XYZ file of C-alpha atoms in Angstrom:
329
model
C 73.766 181.209 62.956
C 75.599 180.365 65.795
C 75.934 183.101 68.439
C 79.252 183.210 70.937
C 79.695 183.989 73.761
C 82.982 185.656 73.300
C 84.654 186.483 69.883
C 88.404 187.868 69.052
C 90.491 189.473 65.803
C 94.116 189.051 66.517
C 97.228 188.447 64.613
C 97.385 184.349 64.476
C 101.604 183.871 65.472
C 102.433 180.405 66.727
C 104.703 180.647 70.037
C 108.055 178.947 70.584
C 109.233 179.832 73.203
C 112.612 177.656 74.796
C 114.271 178.979 78.256
C 117.198 181.267 78.256
C 119.900 183.335 80.252
C 121.046 186.415 80.209
C 124.264 186.295 78.352
C 122.284 184.653 75.750
C 119.805 187.311 75.346
C 123.494 189.715 75.204
C 124.571 187.444 72.318
C 122.247 187.058 70.421
C 121.071 190.969 70.795
C 117.938 190.617 72.106
C 116.064 193.119 74.803
C 114.876 191.815 78.405
C 111.696 191.996 78.761
C 109.742 193.536 76.048
C 108.344 192.333 72.248
C 110.016 193.194 68.889
C 109.472 192.872 66.113
C 111.486 191.203 63.204
C 111.662 190.211 60.059
C 111.974 186.989 57.998
C 115.371 186.885 58.178
C 116.281 187.249 61.421
C 113.163 185.273 62.665
C 114.850 182.215 61.172
C 118.564 182.672 63.183
C 116.784 182.625 66.603
C 114.609 180.140 65.466
C 117.304 177.975 64.780
C 119.333 179.318 67.761
C 116.153 177.251 70.692
C 117.275 174.484 73.288
C 113.791 172.440 74.189
C 111.358 174.260 72.061
C 107.424 174.561 72.558
C 104.926 175.073 70.536
C 101.283 176.089 70.863
C 98.613 178.751 69.183
C 99.006 181.787 69.849
C 98.883 186.034 69.240
C 97.518 187.741 72.022
C 93.617 188.100 72.342
C 94.361 184.398 70.583
C 95.489 183.786 73.819
C 92.248 185.186 75.923
C 89.880 183.430 73.281
C 91.681 180.100 74.714
C 91.383 181.123 78.840
C 87.741 181.916 77.847
C 87.487 178.355 76.190
C 88.837 176.623 79.695
C 86.822 178.060 81.307
C 83.395 177.214 80.061
C 82.026 180.191 76.971
C 81.006 179.874 74.147
C 84.296 181.245 71.273
C 85.706 181.979 67.991
C 88.925 183.044 66.570
C 89.159 185.572 63.600
C 92.822 185.392 62.387
C 95.039 184.394 59.272
C 96.996 182.208 58.548
C 98.948 180.293 55.294
C 98.668 177.025 54.478
C 101.638 175.617 55.506
C 103.107 173.938 58.376
C 102.795 176.341 60.508
C 99.336 177.461 59.649
C 97.777 173.978 59.579
C 98.989 172.854 63.325
C 97.881 176.980 64.066
C 93.670 176.134 62.690
C 94.017 172.693 64.094
C 95.061 172.924 67.918
C 92.929 176.328 67.924
C 90.216 173.546 67.147
C 90.611 170.623 69.119
C 91.053 172.913 71.735
C 87.066 174.063 71.505
C 87.652 176.982 69.521
C 85.641 178.209 66.605
C 87.846 179.586 64.198
C 86.706 180.818 61.057
C 88.772 180.776 58.431
C 90.486 178.072 56.890
C 94.651 178.572 56.024
C 95.213 180.254 52.440
C 96.674 178.609 50.352
C 98.638 180.966 47.742
C 98.875 182.708 51.118
C 100.974 186.002 50.480
C 103.776 185.970 53.499
C 103.784 182.851 55.867
C 102.129 182.237 59.092
C 102.797 184.405 62.213
C 104.861 183.249 64.085
C 107.116 183.927 67.538
C 110.706 183.255 69.747
C 109.764 183.340 73.218
C 112.341 182.984 75.941
C 111.677 182.924 78.893
C 114.646 184.104 81.510
C 115.347 182.311 84.641
C 113.305 185.081 86.219
C 110.852 184.615 85.018
C 110.650 187.420 82.542
C 110.098 186.643 78.551
C 111.385 188.377 75.437
C 110.049 187.540 72.277
C 110.305 188.851 68.813
C 108.193 188.528 66.334
C 107.947 187.955 63.131
C 104.458 189.095 61.873
C 103.845 187.675 58.539
C 100.589 186.414 56.922
C 98.975 186.997 60.750
C 99.082 190.598 59.529
C 97.961 191.029 55.978
C 94.570 190.329 57.545
C 91.755 192.614 55.863
C 87.768 192.846 55.790
C 87.772 189.747 53.586
C 88.676 187.574 56.246
C 86.127 188.955 59.226
C 82.524 187.636 58.832
C 79.642 189.802 60.149
C 78.183 186.587 60.923
C 80.020 185.616 63.518
C 80.378 189.092 64.271
C 77.428 190.625 64.125
C 76.464 187.609 67.087
C 78.402 187.728 69.164
C 77.109 188.947 72.911
C 81.684 189.807 73.634
C 84.171 191.120 70.428
C 87.457 191.063 72.061
C 90.520 193.711 69.525
C 94.303 193.766 69.484
C 95.174 196.532 69.467
C 98.194 195.009 67.095
C 96.194 195.314 63.929
C 95.787 199.012 63.213
C 99.313 198.326 62.441
C 97.929 198.222 58.878
C 95.114 200.458 57.968
C 92.909 197.236 56.067
C 92.892 195.605 59.744
C 92.072 198.609 61.056
C 89.503 198.527 58.476
C 88.324 195.982 59.472
C 88.355 196.289 63.225
C 86.183 199.050 62.580
C 83.977 197.296 60.971
C 83.762 193.834 63.160
C 83.355 196.385 66.235
C 80.380 198.149 64.303
C 78.634 195.107 63.424
C 78.327 193.874 67.208
C 76.880 196.090 68.177
C 74.016 195.659 65.341
C 73.848 193.151 67.008
C 74.081 194.351 70.811
C 76.350 192.918 72.506
C 79.437 194.790 72.898
C 82.929 195.696 71.743
C 86.637 196.149 73.642
C 89.426 196.841 72.637
C 93.063 195.494 74.290
C 94.695 197.877 73.968
C 98.740 195.413 72.994
C 102.052 197.517 74.351
C 102.742 200.844 74.549
C 104.460 201.235 72.088
C 101.811 199.825 69.773
C 99.837 203.224 72.053
C 102.561 205.780 71.113
C 102.454 204.462 66.865
C 98.538 204.721 66.969
C 97.356 206.924 69.817
C 95.472 209.388 68.078
C 93.047 206.782 66.145
C 92.723 204.233 69.147
C 91.566 207.396 71.665
C 88.790 208.740 68.806
C 87.770 204.243 68.490
C 88.073 204.600 72.861
C 85.491 207.393 72.621
C 82.916 206.593 70.516
C 83.480 203.290 68.956
C 84.040 200.090 73.015
C 82.200 199.539 75.788
C 85.936 198.584 77.124
C 88.688 198.961 78.068
C 91.605 196.633 79.222
C 95.151 197.296 79.485
C 97.942 198.181 82.377
C 99.573 200.784 83.842
C 102.052 201.242 80.882
C 99.522 201.262 77.993
C 97.166 203.684 79.963
C 100.202 206.096 80.532
C 100.945 206.307 76.552
C 97.548 206.731 75.397
C 97.383 210.110 77.511
C 101.751 211.148 77.750
C 101.625 211.223 81.161
C 103.507 208.936 83.798
C 100.781 209.419 86.103
C 98.677 206.373 85.336
C 95.503 207.935 88.298
C 95.527 210.875 85.840
C 95.655 209.047 82.601
C 92.688 205.855 84.410
C 90.323 209.101 84.787
C 91.247 210.358 81.270
C 90.821 207.544 80.073
C 87.425 206.075 81.839
C 86.344 209.665 81.000
C 85.658 208.851 77.495
C 84.968 204.894 77.377
C 82.074 203.543 79.864
C 84.586 200.286 80.852
C 88.045 200.295 81.964
C 90.123 197.766 82.891
C 93.900 198.816 83.887
C 96.400 195.584 85.603
C 98.588 196.641 87.874
C 100.850 194.084 87.806
C 101.709 193.424 92.014
C 99.766 196.056 92.893
C 96.520 194.081 91.632
C 93.484 196.095 89.096
C 92.245 198.225 88.801
C 88.422 198.760 87.556
C 85.869 201.618 86.396
C 82.704 202.227 85.386
C 81.167 205.019 85.951
C 81.293 207.454 88.888
C 82.200 203.558 90.036
C 85.807 202.343 90.467
C 86.825 198.659 92.136
C 90.600 198.205 94.044
C 91.539 194.384 93.692
C 94.303 193.084 94.836
C 96.729 190.544 93.993
C 98.268 187.915 95.604
C 101.845 188.267 94.698
C 104.026 185.194 93.363
C 107.509 184.162 91.883
C 106.672 183.638 87.951
C 107.885 180.853 86.481
C 106.890 182.468 82.920
C 105.275 185.356 82.839
C 103.711 184.796 80.048
C 100.382 185.232 78.870
C 99.354 187.008 82.652
C 97.066 189.767 80.543
C 95.483 187.553 78.686
C 94.197 185.175 80.880
C 93.149 188.220 83.125
C 91.323 189.427 80.565
C 89.926 185.832 79.577
C 89.346 185.820 83.189
C 88.134 189.508 83.122
C 86.088 189.064 79.941
C 84.250 185.356 80.999
C 83.114 186.963 84.614
C 81.436 189.845 81.987
C 80.232 187.203 79.660
C 78.552 184.988 82.341
C 77.293 188.472 84.095
C 78.957 188.385 87.003
C 79.668 192.047 88.977
C 82.936 193.886 88.401
C 85.362 192.596 91.703
C 83.990 189.121 90.579
C 84.926 189.931 86.778
C 88.820 191.108 88.563
C 88.998 187.998 90.994
C 88.390 186.000 88.064
C 90.967 187.546 86.604
C 93.597 187.283 89.001
C 92.485 183.554 89.714
C 93.257 183.095 85.579
C 96.772 184.626 85.832
C 98.213 183.584 88.478
C 97.790 180.403 86.776
C 99.210 181.261 83.177
C 102.568 182.191 85.092
C 102.786 179.587 87.279
C 103.623 177.607 84.371
C 106.085 177.678 81.400
C 103.309 179.039 78.277
C 100.631 181.345 77.300
C 97.475 179.474 78.324
C 95.605 177.233 81.097
C 96.798 173.781 82.353
C 95.291 173.271 84.958
C 91.811 172.656 85.473
C 90.428 176.626 85.229
C 86.685 175.719 86.886
C 87.943 173.685 89.103
C 90.253 176.485 90.078
C 87.341 178.974 90.400
C 84.786 177.166 92.035
C 87.006 176.105 94.975
C 88.107 180.264 95.527
C 84.293 180.424 95.769
C 83.166 182.062 92.598
C 82.393 179.343 89.989
């Protein structure tokens, strides 16, 4: 059985991206700068209203896996797509990017392939409207214990907790990975996800995970506080490794009694889509390849900076070359 440096489990979502100004967002009733879950009819309306659509395989953790693969890790992604046009596109695109997409499209799938309509404003802010479709039906049947058990690092998407069968698959995969000697962690996903599953998340972090990656709002939401420093300390008390991204203020990494704060080079984003996903890709690449935590964070920052310099959630540059230029590879 193949051994993977990094395996992700999450929503397999086709990202459909277009540029739109604030007046268009108002006209369409789109709340700027957040991710909204929508139903199938609404997804079709928004899709038809998009101009100059760019289509790419997405999903938060899937984007991270793609970024880590672009840096040279052996990667796999576990997700669920329908055997429709978008599902076949997704599976093919992941494979073309060198990622083992472990589950073939499902011919008798109960729902269409998931898609997210992403509107990018002139200021680089993105407004995401996601129809979860078949990806939200992921269950233990979709997760190979052999794949999970042969992962050096596993990265799990918090959105899977929205359904009990996704939660069960999530927990079983984490335990299979740790049983095989690997490390497991979570992308918290968003503050609203935390609000829906706070008790479950805290229990998972304390008992089943080796690391947590989230932004300030997500880490604060775990403990229902606006004090990010207090939230970081509380998270670090129950998890061996906590990584908190702080936008223009850099990133804080806490492991035991060690804390590292790494600044970022501030730039005006062209498109903020995927910044957190690609930071995670760089950080986990560093972790998988034995770098120290400061270097992991610096690599993550470079990956995040690259992805916000263009439209789309995945890297376009030669990432190993960027890291070599920064003396990190």
